[in-house]
Coordinates of C-alpha atoms in Angstrom, one line a residue:
M1 CA -34.4 -24.9 -50.6
I2 CA -32.6 -23.4 -53.8
V3 CA -29.7 -25.1 -55.1
V4 CA -27.7 -23.9 -58.3
K5 CA -25.9 -26.4 -60.1
V6 CA -23.3 -26.1 -63.1
V7 CA -24.5 -28.8 -65.7
E8 CA -22.0 -31.7 -65.7
S9 CA -23.7 -35.0 -65.9
R10 CA -26.0 -36.1 -68.4
K11 CA -29.0 -35.8 -66.2
E12 CA -28.2 -32.1 -65.5
L13 CA -28.0 -31.6 -69.4
N14 CA -31.4 -33.2 -69.6
D15 CA -32.6 -30.9 -66.8
F16 CA -31.2 -27.9 -68.5
V17 CA -33.0 -28.6 -71.7
N18 CA -36.4 -29.6 -70.1
V19 CA -36.9 -26.8 -67.9
P20 CA -39.0 -24.6 -70.3
F21 CA -41.2 -27.8 -71.1
S22 CA -42.7 -27.5 -67.8
L23 CA -43.1 -23.9 -68.0
Y24 CA -45.1 -23.3 -71.1
G25 CA -48.8 -24.5 -72.1
K26 CA -49.6 -25.6 -75.7
E27 CA -51.6 -22.6 -76.0
E28 CA -48.7 -20.2 -75.4
P29 CA -46.5 -19.3 -78.4
W30 CA -43.4 -20.9 -77.0
V31 CA -41.9 -23.3 -79.7
P32 CA -40.0 -26.4 -78.2
P33 CA -36.9 -26.9 -80.0
L34 CA -35.6 -30.4 -81.2
K35 CA -33.8 -31.8 -77.8
G36 CA -30.8 -33.4 -79.7
D37 CA -29.8 -30.4 -81.9
F38 CA -30.4 -28.0 -78.8
K39 CA -28.0 -30.1 -76.8
K40 CA -25.3 -29.7 -79.4
Y41 CA -26.2 -26.1 -79.3
I42 CA -25.7 -25.4 -75.7
Q43 CA -22.2 -27.3 -75.8
G44 CA -21.0 -25.3 -78.7
K45 CA -20.7 -28.3 -81.2
D46 CA -21.9 -26.2 -83.9
N47 CA -21.5 -22.5 -83.1
A48 CA -19.0 -20.2 -81.5
L49 CA -20.0 -20.7 -78.0
N50 CA -16.6 -21.8 -76.9
C51 CA -14.8 -18.7 -78.0
G52 CA -14.8 -18.0 -74.2
P53 CA -15.3 -19.3 -70.7
N54 CA -19.0 -20.3 -70.1
E55 CA -21.0 -22.5 -68.1
R56 CA -24.7 -23.9 -68.1
I57 CA -26.7 -23.7 -64.8
V58 CA -29.8 -25.3 -63.4
A59 CA -31.6 -24.1 -60.3
Y60 CA -33.4 -26.7 -58.2
K61 CA -36.1 -26.0 -55.9
E62 CA -36.8 -28.9 -53.5
G63 CA -34.9 -31.0 -55.6
T64 CA -37.2 -30.1 -58.8
P65 CA -35.4 -28.5 -61.8
C66 CA -37.2 -25.0 -62.0
G67 CA -34.7 -22.4 -63.8
R68 CA -31.8 -22.3 -65.8
L69 CA -29.3 -19.8 -67.8
L70 CA -26.1 -19.9 -69.6
V71 CA -23.6 -17.5 -68.8
G72 CA -20.4 -16.8 -70.9
I73 CA -17.8 -14.3 -72.3
N74 CA -17.3 -13.5 -75.8
T75 CA -13.5 -13.2 -75.7
E76 CA -13.3 -12.2 -79.2
L77 CA -15.8 -9.5 -79.2
N78 CA -14.2 -8.1 -75.8
D79 CA -10.7 -8.2 -77.3
Y80 CA -12.0 -6.4 -80.6
K81 CA -13.9 -3.6 -78.7
G82 CA -11.8 -3.3 -75.7
Y83 CA -14.5 -4.4 -73.3
K84 CA -15.0 -6.3 -69.9
E85 CA -18.4 -7.8 -70.7
G86 CA -20.1 -11.0 -70.0
Y87 CA -23.6 -12.3 -71.2
I88 CA -26.5 -14.3 -70.1
A89 CA -28.5 -16.4 -72.6
L90 CA -31.3 -19.1 -72.7
Y91 CA -32.8 -17.7 -69.4
E92 CA -36.0 -19.6 -68.2
C93 CA -37.3 -19.6 -64.5
I94 CA -40.6 -20.3 -62.7
D95 CA -42.5 -17.5 -61.1
D96 CA -40.3 -17.1 -58.0
L97 CA -38.0 -14.3 -57.3
E98 CA -35.8 -16.3 -55.1
V99 CA -35.0 -18.5 -57.8
A100 CA -34.1 -15.6 -60.6
K101 CA -31.8 -14.1 -57.5
A102 CA -30.0 -17.4 -57.4
L103 CA -29.5 -17.8 -61.1
L104 CA -28.5 -14.3 -61.7
G105 CA -26.3 -14.2 -58.7
Y106 CA -24.4 -17.0 -60.0
A107 CA -23.8 -15.7 -63.3
E108 CA -22.8 -12.3 -61.6
S109 CA -20.1 -14.1 -59.5
F110 CA -18.9 -16.1 -62.6
L111 CA -18.2 -13.1 -64.5
Q112 CA -16.8 -11.3 -61.6
R113 CA -14.2 -14.4 -61.1
H114 CA -13.3 -13.8 -64.7
G115 CA -12.5 -10.0 -64.2
M116 CA -15.8 -8.7 -66.0
E117 CA -17.3 -5.3 -65.3
K118 CA -20.6 -5.5 -66.9
M119 CA -23.3 -8.2 -67.7
K120 CA -25.8 -8.0 -70.5
G121 CA -28.4 -10.4 -71.5
P122 CA -30.3 -12.2 -72.7
L123 CA -28.2 -12.3 -75.8
S124 CA -27.5 -14.6 -78.6
L125 CA -24.6 -16.9 -78.1
P126 CA -21.5 -15.5 -79.8
A127 CA -21.6 -14.8 -83.6
G128 CA -25.2 -15.9 -83.3
D129 CA -28.4 -13.9 -84.5
D130 CA -31.2 -15.8 -82.5
Y131 CA -32.9 -15.6 -79.1
R132 CA -31.8 -12.0 -78.4
G133 CA -33.8 -10.3 -75.6
F134 CA -36.9 -10.7 -73.6
L135 CA -40.3 -10.1 -75.3
V136 CA -41.9 -6.9 -73.5
D137 CA -45.0 -6.7 -75.8
N138 CA -47.2 -8.7 -78.1
F139 CA -47.4 -12.1 -76.4
E140 CA -50.0 -13.3 -78.6
D141 CA -48.7 -13.4 -82.1
P142 CA -46.7 -16.7 -83.1
T143 CA -43.0 -16.8 -82.3
L144 CA -40.8 -17.3 -85.6
V145 CA -38.1 -19.6 -86.1
M146 CA -34.9 -19.0 -83.8
N147 CA -36.6 -15.9 -82.0
T148 CA -37.5 -15.3 -78.5
Y149 CA -40.7 -16.0 -76.4
N150 CA -40.7 -15.9 -72.6
K151 CA -43.0 -15.4 -69.8
P152 CA -43.6 -11.8 -69.1
Y153 CA -42.6 -11.8 -65.5
Y154 CA -38.9 -12.4 -66.8
N155 CA -38.7 -9.1 -67.3
D156 CA -39.7 -8.1 -63.7
Q157 CA -37.3 -10.5 -62.4
F158 CA -34.5 -9.1 -64.2
L159 CA -35.4 -5.4 -62.9
A160 CA -36.0 -6.6 -59.4
Y161 CA -32.4 -8.0 -59.5
G162 CA -30.9 -4.6 -60.5
M163 CA -30.7 -5.2 -64.1
E164 CA -31.4 -1.9 -66.4
K165 CA -32.4 -1.4 -69.9
Y166 CA -29.7 -1.5 -72.1
L167 CA -31.4 -1.4 -75.7
D168 CA -34.4 -2.6 -77.4
C169 CA -34.7 -4.6 -80.6
Y170 CA -37.6 -4.9 -82.8
G171 CA -39.4 -7.0 -85.0
Y172 CA -41.4 -6.0 -88.0
K173 CA -44.4 -7.8 -89.8
G174 CA -44.8 -7.3 -93.6
M175 CA -47.9 -8.8 -95.4
F176 CA -47.6 -10.7 -98.6
D177 CA -50.5 -9.2 -100.5
T178 CA -51.2 -8.2 -103.9
E179 CA -51.6 -4.3 -103.3
Q180 CA -48.2 -3.9 -101.9
R181 CA -46.8 -6.3 -104.8
E182 CA -48.2 -3.8 -107.5
R183 CA -47.0 -0.9 -105.7
M184 CA -43.5 -2.3 -105.7
E185 CA -43.8 -3.4 -109.3
K186 CA -43.7 0.0 -110.3
L187 CA -40.9 1.3 -108.2
I188 CA -38.5 -1.3 -108.0
P189 CA -37.6 -1.6 -112.0
Y190 CA -37.3 2.1 -111.9
A191 CA -34.7 2.1 -109.1
M192 CA -32.7 -0.7 -110.4
K193 CA -32.2 0.8 -113.5
R194 CA -31.5 4.3 -112.2
Y195 CA -29.0 3.1 -109.7
G196 CA -27.7 0.3 -111.8
F197 CA -28.2 -2.6 -109.6
T198 CA -29.4 -6.2 -109.9
V199 CA -30.7 -8.6 -107.4
E200 CA -30.3 -12.4 -107.9
K201 CA -30.5 -15.7 -105.9
L202 CA -28.0 -17.0 -103.8
D203 CA -25.9 -19.6 -105.9
L204 CA -25.6 -22.8 -103.7
K205 CA -23.2 -24.2 -106.3
N206 CA -20.5 -21.6 -105.8
M207 CA -20.8 -21.1 -101.9
D208 CA -17.1 -20.1 -101.7
R209 CA -17.4 -17.2 -103.9
E210 CA -21.0 -16.4 -102.5
M211 CA -19.8 -16.4 -99.0
A212 CA -16.7 -14.2 -100.0
D213 CA -18.9 -11.8 -101.4
V214 CA -21.2 -11.7 -98.2
K215 CA -18.3 -11.1 -95.9
E216 CA -17.2 -8.1 -98.2
V217 CA -20.6 -6.4 -97.9
I218 CA -20.7 -7.1 -94.1
L219 CA -17.0 -5.5 -93.9
K220 CA -18.4 -2.3 -95.8
A221 CA -21.8 -2.3 -94.0
M222 CA -21.3 -2.9 -90.5
P223 CA -20.6 0.6 -88.5
E224 CA -17.8 0.5 -86.2
E225 CA -19.9 1.9 -83.6
W226 CA -22.3 -1.0 -83.4
D227 CA -21.4 -2.1 -79.7
D228 CA -22.4 -5.7 -80.0
F229 CA -21.1 -6.7 -83.4
M230 CA -17.5 -7.4 -85.0
P231 CA -16.7 -8.3 -88.7
P232 CA -17.1 -12.2 -89.0
T233 CA -13.9 -14.2 -89.6
D234 CA -14.1 -16.7 -92.6
E235 CA -14.5 -19.7 -90.1
E236 CA -17.6 -17.7 -88.9
I237 CA -19.1 -17.3 -92.1
K238 CA -18.5 -21.0 -93.2
L239 CA -20.1 -21.9 -89.8
I240 CA -23.1 -19.7 -90.7
A241 CA -23.4 -21.3 -94.0
K242 CA -23.1 -24.9 -92.7
Q243 CA -26.2 -24.1 -90.2
L244 CA -28.2 -22.4 -92.4
L245 CA -27.9 -24.2 -95.8
P246 CA -29.7 -27.5 -94.6
F247 CA -32.9 -25.4 -93.8
A248 CA -32.4 -22.6 -96.6
D249 CA -34.7 -22.0 -99.3
P250 CA -32.8 -20.5 -102.2
D251 CA -36.0 -18.5 -103.3
F252 CA -35.6 -16.4 -100.3
I253 CA -31.9 -15.5 -100.1
Y254 CA -30.6 -12.9 -102.4
I255 CA -27.3 -11.0 -103.3
A256 CA -27.5 -7.4 -104.9
R257 CA -24.7 -6.6 -107.3
D258 CA -23.7 -3.3 -108.9
K259 CA -23.3 -3.1 -112.9
D260 CA -19.9 -4.2 -112.1
R261 CA -20.9 -7.6 -110.2
N262 CA -19.7 -6.2 -107.2
P263 CA -21.6 -7.2 -104.3
I264 CA -23.4 -4.4 -102.7
G265 CA -26.3 -6.0 -100.5
F266 CA -27.7 -9.5 -99.2
N267 CA -30.2 -10.9 -96.9
I268 CA -30.6 -14.1 -95.1
A269 CA -34.2 -15.6 -94.3
L270 CA -35.6 -18.8 -93.4
P271 CA -39.0 -20.4 -93.8
D272 CA -40.7 -20.5 -90.1
Y273 CA -39.6 -23.9 -89.3
N274 CA -41.3 -23.1 -86.0
Q275 CA -44.7 -24.0 -87.6
V276 CA -43.3 -27.7 -87.9
L277 CA -41.5 -27.9 -84.5
K278 CA -44.6 -26.6 -82.8
K279 CA -46.1 -30.1 -83.6
M280 CA -43.1 -32.2 -82.8
N281 CA -42.6 -31.5 -78.9
G282 CA -39.0 -31.7 -79.2
R283 CA -38.5 -34.9 -80.6
L284 CA -37.7 -36.3 -84.2
L285 CA -38.2 -39.9 -83.4
P286 CA -40.2 -42.2 -83.4
F287 CA -42.8 -40.3 -85.7
G288 CA -41.4 -36.7 -85.6
L289 CA -39.8 -37.1 -89.0
F290 CA -43.1 -37.8 -90.6
K291 CA -44.7 -35.0 -88.9
F292 CA -41.8 -32.6 -90.2
L293 CA -42.2 -33.7 -94.0
Y294 CA -46.0 -33.3 -93.5
Y295 CA -46.1 -30.1 -92.0
K296 CA -43.1 -28.6 -93.8
R297 CA -45.5 -28.1 -96.7
K298 CA -47.7 -26.1 -94.5
I299 CA -45.1 -23.3 -94.0
N300 CA -46.6 -19.9 -94.7
R301 CA -44.3 -17.5 -92.7
L302 CA -40.8 -16.2 -93.2
R303 CA -38.1 -14.8 -90.9
I304 CA -35.6 -12.2 -92.2
F305 CA -32.7 -12.4 -90.0
V306 CA -30.0 -10.2 -91.7
L307 CA -30.1 -7.8 -94.4
F308 CA -26.9 -5.7 -95.2
V309 CA -26.6 -2.9 -97.9
V310 CA -23.3 -0.9 -98.2
P311 CA -23.5 2.7 -97.2
E312 CA -23.2 4.0 -101.1
Y313 CA -26.3 1.9 -102.0
R314 CA -28.6 2.9 -99.3
R315 CA -31.7 4.9 -99.8
K316 CA -31.6 3.8 -103.4
G317 CA -33.9 0.9 -103.4
V318 CA -31.8 -1.8 -102.8
T319 CA -33.3 -3.0 -99.7
A320 CA -36.8 -3.0 -101.1
A321 CA -35.8 -4.9 -104.3
I322 CA -34.5 -7.7 -102.2
Y323 CA -37.7 -7.8 -100.0
F324 CA -39.7 -7.5 -103.3
E325 CA -37.9 -10.5 -104.9
G326 CA -39.0 -12.6 -101.6
L327 CA -42.5 -11.0 -101.6
K328 CA -43.1 -12.5 -105.2
R329 CA -41.7 -16.0 -104.6
G330 CA -43.5 -16.0 -101.1
M331 CA -46.8 -15.5 -102.7
E332 CA -46.4 -17.9 -105.4
K333 CA -45.7 -20.4 -102.4
G334 CA -48.4 -19.4 -100.4
Y335 CA -46.7 -17.3 -97.8
I336 CA -48.9 -14.6 -95.9
Y337 CA -46.1 -12.3 -94.2
A338 CA -42.5 -12.0 -93.2
E339 CA -41.1 -11.0 -89.9
G340 CA -37.9 -8.8 -90.1
S341 CA -36.2 -9.1 -86.6
T342 CA -34.4 -8.5 -84.4
I343 CA -33.4 -5.2 -85.5
W344 CA -31.4 -3.2 -82.6
E345 CA -32.9 0.3 -81.9
Y346 CA -29.5 1.9 -82.7
N347 CA -29.8 0.5 -86.3
R348 CA -31.8 3.5 -88.0
P349 CA -31.1 2.7 -91.5
M350 CA -32.7 -0.8 -91.2
Q351 CA -35.7 0.4 -89.2
N352 CA -36.5 2.9 -91.7
D353 CA -36.2 0.2 -94.6
A354 CA -38.4 -2.0 -92.6
L355 CA -41.0 0.8 -92.3
G356 CA -41.3 0.5 -96.2
F357 CA -43.0 -2.7 -95.5
A358 CA -44.6 -2.4 -92.1
D359 CA -46.4 0.3 -90.5
K360 CA -44.5 0.1 -86.9
P361 CA -42.6 -2.5 -85.0
Y362 CA -45.0 -5.3 -83.8
K363 CA -42.7 -6.8 -81.3
T364 CA -40.2 -5.4 -79.0
Y365 CA -37.3 -7.3 -77.2
R366 CA -35.4 -6.1 -74.5
V367 CA -31.8 -6.6 -73.6
Y368 CA -30.5 -5.7 -69.9
I369 CA -27.3 -4.7 -68.5
K370 CA -25.9 -4.4 -65.0
S371 CA -22.5 -3.2 -63.8
L372 CA -20.8 -5.5 -61.7
K373 CA -18.6 -4.6 -58.2
H374 CA -15.2 -5.8 -58.2
Q375 CA -14.8 -8.7 -55.5

């Protein structure tokens, strides 16, 4: 017997968190989150989740938790774009199509009750840039911080339910090696001199100014036709800074400026803390803190989440210059590669820039969509 429950009690919350711990083996590239932080995340205590209705649900088979998902509505995005869409996030399920149908059926009914016409997923929580899509290829390489790993059959479960491909997102892998550094050392100074721009580290002592500049770049660089994005509010910018700063390494976050000191581009990148979390099995205590401090020194991978350049400075070497600064610092610190992800398939400018340091996408993540019938 399969029963789907809305998370209300502490036990149900723990069941939601623990479902994937029973699904993945130690040899798989799934990385367990810190359970305490994850509970805050799924309750909207440190993000924009509660900008619209949402529910966490757990599926039980013969009393055993065997699947989960979060279903919600990004009210702000819907209002801004004129949509009637809901999203699915954080899906996990045993290899049982009936359990999958029970989870997705509940999500569909929830969205129909709220007047939604489409269901998309898996997506990041509102205003997020993490856990987007299902991996559809390359299930062997490591999963970098705040990125997705899933069972291959999740794609089959969504298709069997009637979901269709919406869009793909891509990950690109750029090696930090001497040959690439030497090649860029010849090109980047020329581009910076010709087009009159500089690249500098984010100034952590002047975050209000820096975040205002970041917002200015996003407003100029984000095309209106990007269906799944809207310009961030001041509060969302502050929230992003609050979330990332404790983990940020200023050697990997840069702002590009023109000759008049106007911001023209920026990136957000984080050391791959998954290399640490993999060793901690979801717990900081009693010994996790020591593991964290020990393995933090061994991090040698970088994930680039975001990179924006204003239109008038695209194809002028700004993206390459930002990447070059990270490459130099990374090689000094013993890093071996950076992953740029997840880049939507409609973001051709960023894909073209990524191909400057990678031959082709090395991972593909798929987001699905389903039209909902009116009840």
